Coordinates of N, CA and C in Angstrom, one line a residue:
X1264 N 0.8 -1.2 0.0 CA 0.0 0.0 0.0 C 0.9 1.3 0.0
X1265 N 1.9 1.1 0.4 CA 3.3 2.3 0.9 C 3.3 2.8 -0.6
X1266 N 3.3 1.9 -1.4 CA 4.3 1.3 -2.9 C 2.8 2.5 -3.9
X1267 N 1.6 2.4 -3.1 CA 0.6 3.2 -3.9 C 0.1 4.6 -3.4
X1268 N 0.9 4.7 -2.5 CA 1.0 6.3 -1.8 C -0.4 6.0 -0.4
X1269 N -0.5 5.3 -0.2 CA -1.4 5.0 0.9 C -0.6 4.2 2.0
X1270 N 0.1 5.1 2.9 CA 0.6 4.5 4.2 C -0.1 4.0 5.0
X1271 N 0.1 2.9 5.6 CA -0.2 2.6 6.6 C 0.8 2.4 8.2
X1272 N 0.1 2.3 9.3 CA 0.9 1.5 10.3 C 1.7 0.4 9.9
X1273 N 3.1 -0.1 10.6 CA 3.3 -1.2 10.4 C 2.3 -2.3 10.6
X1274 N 2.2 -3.6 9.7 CA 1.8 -4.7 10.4 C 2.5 -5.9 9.9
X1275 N 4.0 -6.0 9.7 CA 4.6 -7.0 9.4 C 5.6 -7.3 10.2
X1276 N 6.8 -7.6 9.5 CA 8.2 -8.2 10.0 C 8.6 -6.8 10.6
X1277 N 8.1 -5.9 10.1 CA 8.8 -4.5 11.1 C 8.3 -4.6 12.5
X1278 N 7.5 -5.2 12.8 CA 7.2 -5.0 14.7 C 7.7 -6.6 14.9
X1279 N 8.1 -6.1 15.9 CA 9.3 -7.2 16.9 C 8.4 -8.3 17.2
X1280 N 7.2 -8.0 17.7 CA 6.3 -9.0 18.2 C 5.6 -10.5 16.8
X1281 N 5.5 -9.6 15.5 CA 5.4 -10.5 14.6 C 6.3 -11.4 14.5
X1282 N 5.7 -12.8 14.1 CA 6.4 -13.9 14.1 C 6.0 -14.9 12.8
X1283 N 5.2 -14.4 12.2 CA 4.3 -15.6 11.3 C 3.5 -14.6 10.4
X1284 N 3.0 -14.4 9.1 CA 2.2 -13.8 8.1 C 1.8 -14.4 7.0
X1285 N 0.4 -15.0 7.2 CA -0.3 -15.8 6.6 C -1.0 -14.8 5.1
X1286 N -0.7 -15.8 4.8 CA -1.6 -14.4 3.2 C -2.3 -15.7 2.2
X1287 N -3.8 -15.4 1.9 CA -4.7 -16.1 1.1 C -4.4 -15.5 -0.3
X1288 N -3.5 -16.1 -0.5 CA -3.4 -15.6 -1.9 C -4.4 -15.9 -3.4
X1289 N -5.4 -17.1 -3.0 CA -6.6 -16.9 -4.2 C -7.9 -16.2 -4.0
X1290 N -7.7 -14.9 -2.6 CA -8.0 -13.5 -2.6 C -8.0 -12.8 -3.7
X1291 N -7.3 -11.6 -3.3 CA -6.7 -10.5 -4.1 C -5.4 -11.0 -4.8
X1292 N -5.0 -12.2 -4.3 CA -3.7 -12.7 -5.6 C -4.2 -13.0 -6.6
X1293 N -5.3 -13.6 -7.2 CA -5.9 -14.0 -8.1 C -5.4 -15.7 -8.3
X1294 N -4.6 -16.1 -7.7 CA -4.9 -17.1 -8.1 C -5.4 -18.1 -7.3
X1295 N -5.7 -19.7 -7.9 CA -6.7 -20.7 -8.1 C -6.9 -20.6 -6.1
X1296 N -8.0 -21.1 -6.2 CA -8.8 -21.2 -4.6 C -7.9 -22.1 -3.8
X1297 N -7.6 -22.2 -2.7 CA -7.0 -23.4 -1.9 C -5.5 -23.0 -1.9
X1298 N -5.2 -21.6 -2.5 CA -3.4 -21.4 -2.5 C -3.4 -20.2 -1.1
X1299 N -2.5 -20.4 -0.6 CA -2.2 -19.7 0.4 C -0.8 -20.0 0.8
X1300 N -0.5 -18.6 1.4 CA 1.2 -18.9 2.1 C 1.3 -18.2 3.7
X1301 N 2.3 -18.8 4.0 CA 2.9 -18.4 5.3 C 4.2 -18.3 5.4
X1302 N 4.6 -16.8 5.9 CA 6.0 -16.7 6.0 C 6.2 -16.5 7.5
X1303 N 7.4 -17.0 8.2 CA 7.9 -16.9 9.2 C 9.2 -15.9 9.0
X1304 N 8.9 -14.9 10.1 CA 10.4 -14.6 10.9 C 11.6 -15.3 10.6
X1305 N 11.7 -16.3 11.4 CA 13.1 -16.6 11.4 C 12.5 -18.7 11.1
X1306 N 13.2 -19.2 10.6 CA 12.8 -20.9 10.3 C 12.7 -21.5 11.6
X1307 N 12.8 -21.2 12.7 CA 12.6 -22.4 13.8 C 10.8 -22.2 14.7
X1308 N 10.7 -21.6 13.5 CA 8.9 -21.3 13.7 C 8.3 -22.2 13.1
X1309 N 8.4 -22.6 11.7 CA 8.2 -24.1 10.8 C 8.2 -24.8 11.5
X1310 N 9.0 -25.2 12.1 CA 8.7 -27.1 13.1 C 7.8 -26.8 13.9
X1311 N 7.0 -25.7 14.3 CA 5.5 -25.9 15.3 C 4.4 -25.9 14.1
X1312 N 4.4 -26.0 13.2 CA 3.7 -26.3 11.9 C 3.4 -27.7 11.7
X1313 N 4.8 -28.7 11.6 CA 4.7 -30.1 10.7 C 3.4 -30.2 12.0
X1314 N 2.4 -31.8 11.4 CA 1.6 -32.4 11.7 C 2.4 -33.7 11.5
X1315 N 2.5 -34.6 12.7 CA 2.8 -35.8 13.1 C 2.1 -36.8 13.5
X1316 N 2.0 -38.2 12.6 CA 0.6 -39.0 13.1 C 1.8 -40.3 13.3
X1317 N 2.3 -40.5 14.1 CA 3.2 -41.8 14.5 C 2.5 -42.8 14.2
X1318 N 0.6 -43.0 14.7 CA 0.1 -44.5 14.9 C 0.0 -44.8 13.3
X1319 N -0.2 -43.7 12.6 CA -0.8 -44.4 11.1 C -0.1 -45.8 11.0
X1320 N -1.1 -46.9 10.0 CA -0.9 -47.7 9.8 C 0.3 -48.2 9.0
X1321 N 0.7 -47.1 8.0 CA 2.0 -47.1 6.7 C 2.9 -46.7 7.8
X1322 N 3.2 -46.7 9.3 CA 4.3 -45.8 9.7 C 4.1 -44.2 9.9
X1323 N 5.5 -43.9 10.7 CA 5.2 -42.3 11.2 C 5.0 -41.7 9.9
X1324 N 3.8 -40.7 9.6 CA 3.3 -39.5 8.9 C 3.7 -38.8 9.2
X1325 N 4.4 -37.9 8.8 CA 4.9 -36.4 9.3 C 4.4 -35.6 7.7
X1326 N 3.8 -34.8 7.9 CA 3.8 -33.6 6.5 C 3.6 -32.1 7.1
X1327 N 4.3 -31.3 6.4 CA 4.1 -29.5 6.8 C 3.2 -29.0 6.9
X1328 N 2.2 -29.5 6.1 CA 0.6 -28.7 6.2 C -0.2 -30.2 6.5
X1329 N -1.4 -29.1 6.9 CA -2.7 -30.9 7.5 C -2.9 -30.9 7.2
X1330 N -3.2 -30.7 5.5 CA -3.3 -31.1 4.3 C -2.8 -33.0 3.3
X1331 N -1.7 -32.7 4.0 CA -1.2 -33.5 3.7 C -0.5 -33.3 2.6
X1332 N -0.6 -34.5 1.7 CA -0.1 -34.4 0.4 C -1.5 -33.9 0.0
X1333 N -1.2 -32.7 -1.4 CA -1.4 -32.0 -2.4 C -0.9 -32.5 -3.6
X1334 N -2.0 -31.4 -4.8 CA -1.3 -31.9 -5.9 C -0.7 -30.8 -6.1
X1335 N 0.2 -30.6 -7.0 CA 1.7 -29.5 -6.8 C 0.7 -28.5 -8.4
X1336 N -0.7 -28.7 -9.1 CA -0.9 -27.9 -10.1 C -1.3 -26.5 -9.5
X1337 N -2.0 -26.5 -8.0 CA -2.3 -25.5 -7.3 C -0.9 -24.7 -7.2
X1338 N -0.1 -25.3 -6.7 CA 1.1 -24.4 -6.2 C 1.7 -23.8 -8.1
X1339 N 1.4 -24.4 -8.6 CA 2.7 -24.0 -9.9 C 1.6 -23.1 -10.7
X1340 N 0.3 -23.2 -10.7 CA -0.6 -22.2 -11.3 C -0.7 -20.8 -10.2
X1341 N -0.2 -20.8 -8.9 CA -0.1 -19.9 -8.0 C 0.8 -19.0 -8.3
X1342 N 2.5 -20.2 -8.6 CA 3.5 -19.5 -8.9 C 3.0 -18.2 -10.4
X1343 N 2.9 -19.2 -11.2 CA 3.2 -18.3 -12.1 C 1.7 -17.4 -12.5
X1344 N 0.7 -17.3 -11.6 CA 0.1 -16.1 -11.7 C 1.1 -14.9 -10.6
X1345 N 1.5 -15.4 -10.2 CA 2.6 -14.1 -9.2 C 3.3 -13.7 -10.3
X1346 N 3.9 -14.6 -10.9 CA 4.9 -13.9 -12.1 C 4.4 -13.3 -13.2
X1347 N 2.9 -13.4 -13.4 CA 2.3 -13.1 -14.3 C 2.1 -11.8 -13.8
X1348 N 1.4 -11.5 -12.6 CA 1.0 -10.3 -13.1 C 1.9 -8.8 -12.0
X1349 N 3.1 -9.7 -11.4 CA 4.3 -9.2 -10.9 C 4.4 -8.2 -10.0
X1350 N 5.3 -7.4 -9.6 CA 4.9 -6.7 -8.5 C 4.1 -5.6 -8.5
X1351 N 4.4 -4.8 -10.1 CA 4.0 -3.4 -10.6 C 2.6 -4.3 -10.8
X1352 N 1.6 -5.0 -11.2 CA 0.7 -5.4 -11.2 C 0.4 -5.7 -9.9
X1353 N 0.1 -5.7 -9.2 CA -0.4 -6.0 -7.5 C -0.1 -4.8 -7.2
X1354 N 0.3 -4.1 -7.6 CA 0.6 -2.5 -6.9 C -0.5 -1.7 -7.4
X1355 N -0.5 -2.0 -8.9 CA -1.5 -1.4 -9.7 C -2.7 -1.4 -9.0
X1356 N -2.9 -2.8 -8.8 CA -4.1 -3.3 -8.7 C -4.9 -2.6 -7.1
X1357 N -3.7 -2.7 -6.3 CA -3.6 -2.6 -5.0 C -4.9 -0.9 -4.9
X1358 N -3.9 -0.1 -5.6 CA -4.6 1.3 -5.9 C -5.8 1.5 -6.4
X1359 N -5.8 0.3 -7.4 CA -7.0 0.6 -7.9 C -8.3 0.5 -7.1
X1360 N -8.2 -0.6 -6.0 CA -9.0 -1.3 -5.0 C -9.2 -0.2 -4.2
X1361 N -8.2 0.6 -3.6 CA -8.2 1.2 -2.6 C -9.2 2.6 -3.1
X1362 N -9.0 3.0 -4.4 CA -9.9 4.1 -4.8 C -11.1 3.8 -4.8
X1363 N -11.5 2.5 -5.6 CA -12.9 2.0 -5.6 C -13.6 1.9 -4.0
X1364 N -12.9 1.4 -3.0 CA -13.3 1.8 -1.7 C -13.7 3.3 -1.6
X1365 N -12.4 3.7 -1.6 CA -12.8 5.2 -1.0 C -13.9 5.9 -1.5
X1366 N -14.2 5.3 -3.2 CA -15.5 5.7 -3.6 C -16.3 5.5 -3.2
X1367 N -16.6 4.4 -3.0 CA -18.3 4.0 -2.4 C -18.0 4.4 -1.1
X1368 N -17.4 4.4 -0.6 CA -17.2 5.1 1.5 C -18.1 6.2 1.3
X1369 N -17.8 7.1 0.3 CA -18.3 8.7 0.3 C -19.2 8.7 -0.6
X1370 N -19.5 7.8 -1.7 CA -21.2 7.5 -2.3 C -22.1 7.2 -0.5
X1371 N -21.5 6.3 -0.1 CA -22.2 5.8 0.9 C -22.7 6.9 2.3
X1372 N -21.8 8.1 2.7 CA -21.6 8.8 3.3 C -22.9 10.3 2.8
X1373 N -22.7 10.3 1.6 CA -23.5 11.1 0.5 C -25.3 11.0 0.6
X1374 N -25.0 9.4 1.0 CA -26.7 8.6 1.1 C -27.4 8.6 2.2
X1375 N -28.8 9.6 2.3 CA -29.6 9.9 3.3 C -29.6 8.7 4.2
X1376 N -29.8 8.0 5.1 CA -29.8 7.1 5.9 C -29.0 5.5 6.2
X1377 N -27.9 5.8 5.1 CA -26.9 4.8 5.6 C -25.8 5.7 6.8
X1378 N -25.0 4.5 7.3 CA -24.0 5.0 8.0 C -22.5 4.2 7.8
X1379 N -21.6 4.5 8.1 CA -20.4 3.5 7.7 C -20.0 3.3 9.1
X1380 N -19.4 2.1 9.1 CA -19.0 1.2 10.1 C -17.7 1.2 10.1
X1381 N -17.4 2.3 10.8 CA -15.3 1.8 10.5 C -15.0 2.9 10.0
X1382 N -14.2 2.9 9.5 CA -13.0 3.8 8.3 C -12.4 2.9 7.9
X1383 N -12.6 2.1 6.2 CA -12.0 1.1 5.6 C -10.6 1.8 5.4
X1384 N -9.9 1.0 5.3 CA -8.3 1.5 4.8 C -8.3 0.8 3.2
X1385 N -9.0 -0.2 3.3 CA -8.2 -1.1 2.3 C -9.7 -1.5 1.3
X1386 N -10.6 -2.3 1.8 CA -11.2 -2.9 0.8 C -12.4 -3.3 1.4
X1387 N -12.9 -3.4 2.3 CA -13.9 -3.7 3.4 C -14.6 -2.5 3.4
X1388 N -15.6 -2.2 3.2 CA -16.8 -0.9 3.2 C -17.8 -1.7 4.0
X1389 N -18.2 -1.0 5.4 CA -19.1 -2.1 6.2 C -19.8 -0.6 6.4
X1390 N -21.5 -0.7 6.4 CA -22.4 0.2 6.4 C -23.8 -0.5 7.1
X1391 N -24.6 0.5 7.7 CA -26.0 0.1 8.1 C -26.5 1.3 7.9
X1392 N -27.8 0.9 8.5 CA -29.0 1.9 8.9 C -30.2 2.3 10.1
X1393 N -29.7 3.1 10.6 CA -30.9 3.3 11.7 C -32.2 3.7 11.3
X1394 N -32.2 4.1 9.5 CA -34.0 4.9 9.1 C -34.0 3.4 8.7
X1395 N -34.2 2.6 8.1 CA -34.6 1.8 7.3 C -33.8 -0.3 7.2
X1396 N -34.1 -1.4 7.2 CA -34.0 -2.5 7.0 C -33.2 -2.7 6.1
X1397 N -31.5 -2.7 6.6 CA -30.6 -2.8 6.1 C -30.1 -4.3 5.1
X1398 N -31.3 -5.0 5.6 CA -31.5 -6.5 4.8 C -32.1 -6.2 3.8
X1399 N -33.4 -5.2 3.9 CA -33.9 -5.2 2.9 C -33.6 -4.5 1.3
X1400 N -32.5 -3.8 1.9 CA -31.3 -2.5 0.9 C -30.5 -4.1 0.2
X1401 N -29.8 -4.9 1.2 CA -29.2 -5.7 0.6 C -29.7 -6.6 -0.4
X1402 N -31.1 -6.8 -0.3 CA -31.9 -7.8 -1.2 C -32.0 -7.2 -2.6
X1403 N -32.7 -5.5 -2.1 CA -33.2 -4.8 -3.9 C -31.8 -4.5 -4.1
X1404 N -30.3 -4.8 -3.4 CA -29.3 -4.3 -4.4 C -28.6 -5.5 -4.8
X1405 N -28.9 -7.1 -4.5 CA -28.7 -8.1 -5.2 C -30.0 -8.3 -6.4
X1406 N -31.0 -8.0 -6.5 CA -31.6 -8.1 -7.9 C -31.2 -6.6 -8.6
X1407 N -30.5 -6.2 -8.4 CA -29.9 -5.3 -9.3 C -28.5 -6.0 -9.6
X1408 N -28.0 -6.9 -9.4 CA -26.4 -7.3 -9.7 C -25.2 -7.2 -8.7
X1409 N -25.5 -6.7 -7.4 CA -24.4 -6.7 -6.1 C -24.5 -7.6 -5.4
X1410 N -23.3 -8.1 -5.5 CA -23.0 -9.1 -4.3 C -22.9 -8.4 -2.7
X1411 N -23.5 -8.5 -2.4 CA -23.5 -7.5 -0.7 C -23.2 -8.6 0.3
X1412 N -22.6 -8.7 1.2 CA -22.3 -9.6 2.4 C -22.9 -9.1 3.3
X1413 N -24.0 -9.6 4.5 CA -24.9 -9.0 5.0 C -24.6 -9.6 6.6
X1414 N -24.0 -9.3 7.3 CA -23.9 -9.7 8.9 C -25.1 -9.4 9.8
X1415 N -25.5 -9.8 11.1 CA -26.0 -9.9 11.7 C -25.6 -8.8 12.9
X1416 N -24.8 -8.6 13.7 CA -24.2 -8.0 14.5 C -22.5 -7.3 14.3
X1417 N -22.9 -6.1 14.0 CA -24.1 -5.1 13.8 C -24.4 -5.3 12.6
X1418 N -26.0 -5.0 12.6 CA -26.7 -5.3 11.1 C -26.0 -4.5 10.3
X1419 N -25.8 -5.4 9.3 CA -25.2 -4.6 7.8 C -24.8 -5.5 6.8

């Protein structure tokens, strides 16, 4: 976000207290569903990771994720959508997200009886309403074509 003129607080390897940064990468990485990564600090964080099954019947099981064995087309269609669309591409992208936010925050802000929930930074726009059935906004703006994510507490 630094990289698209939108600073933020630290929240990585720069504070002493981080140890571990998990990232869903078939998120906003774009690629295939089920890819994700975890980087550690320093490597003696990995060995509280492996999953160890001694009783299995074939002998001790040991593998890094509880997954187990995978098939390696996830990881190599992961790889090379990162290469594909590289850093200046996730930076692009990054900005682009972050405007489209900011836009609807202040469409949303603009609109007689919603409210916003938060101050998004990033991509998350969470809104309700005290005039009106904020379920019922979400329904007539999915038969119009929005996917809206609708929580329970606090309604929105």
């Amino acid at each position: 976000m630094e990289e698209c003129g939108y600073p933020l607080p630290p929240f990585d390897f720069r504070l002493p207290g981080v140890t571990s940064i998990s990232c869903d990468t078939h998120k906003y990485g774009y690629t295939p569903k089920g890819s994700s990564v975890i980087l550690y600090r320093e490597s003696k964080y990995l060995h509280h990771q492996y999953m160890c099954f001694p009783e299995w019947t074939g002998g001790i099981y040991a593998t890094p994720t509880f997954a187990g064995s995978r098939s390696g087309l996830t990881i190599s269609l992961a790889w090379a959508t990162l290469l594909c669309f590289g850093r200046s591409g996730y930076v692009q992208r990054t900005k682009e997200i972050i405007q489209c936010s900011r836009r609807i925050s202040s469409a949303i802000m603009d609109i007689g009886g919603l409210r916003l929930l938060g101050s998004p930074d990033v991509s998350i726009v969470a809104f309700t309403s005290d005039v009106f059935n904020i379920y019922a906004l979400v329904d007539d703006m999915s038969a119009l074509g929005w996917n809206l994510n609708s929580i329970q507490n606090p309604a929105g």
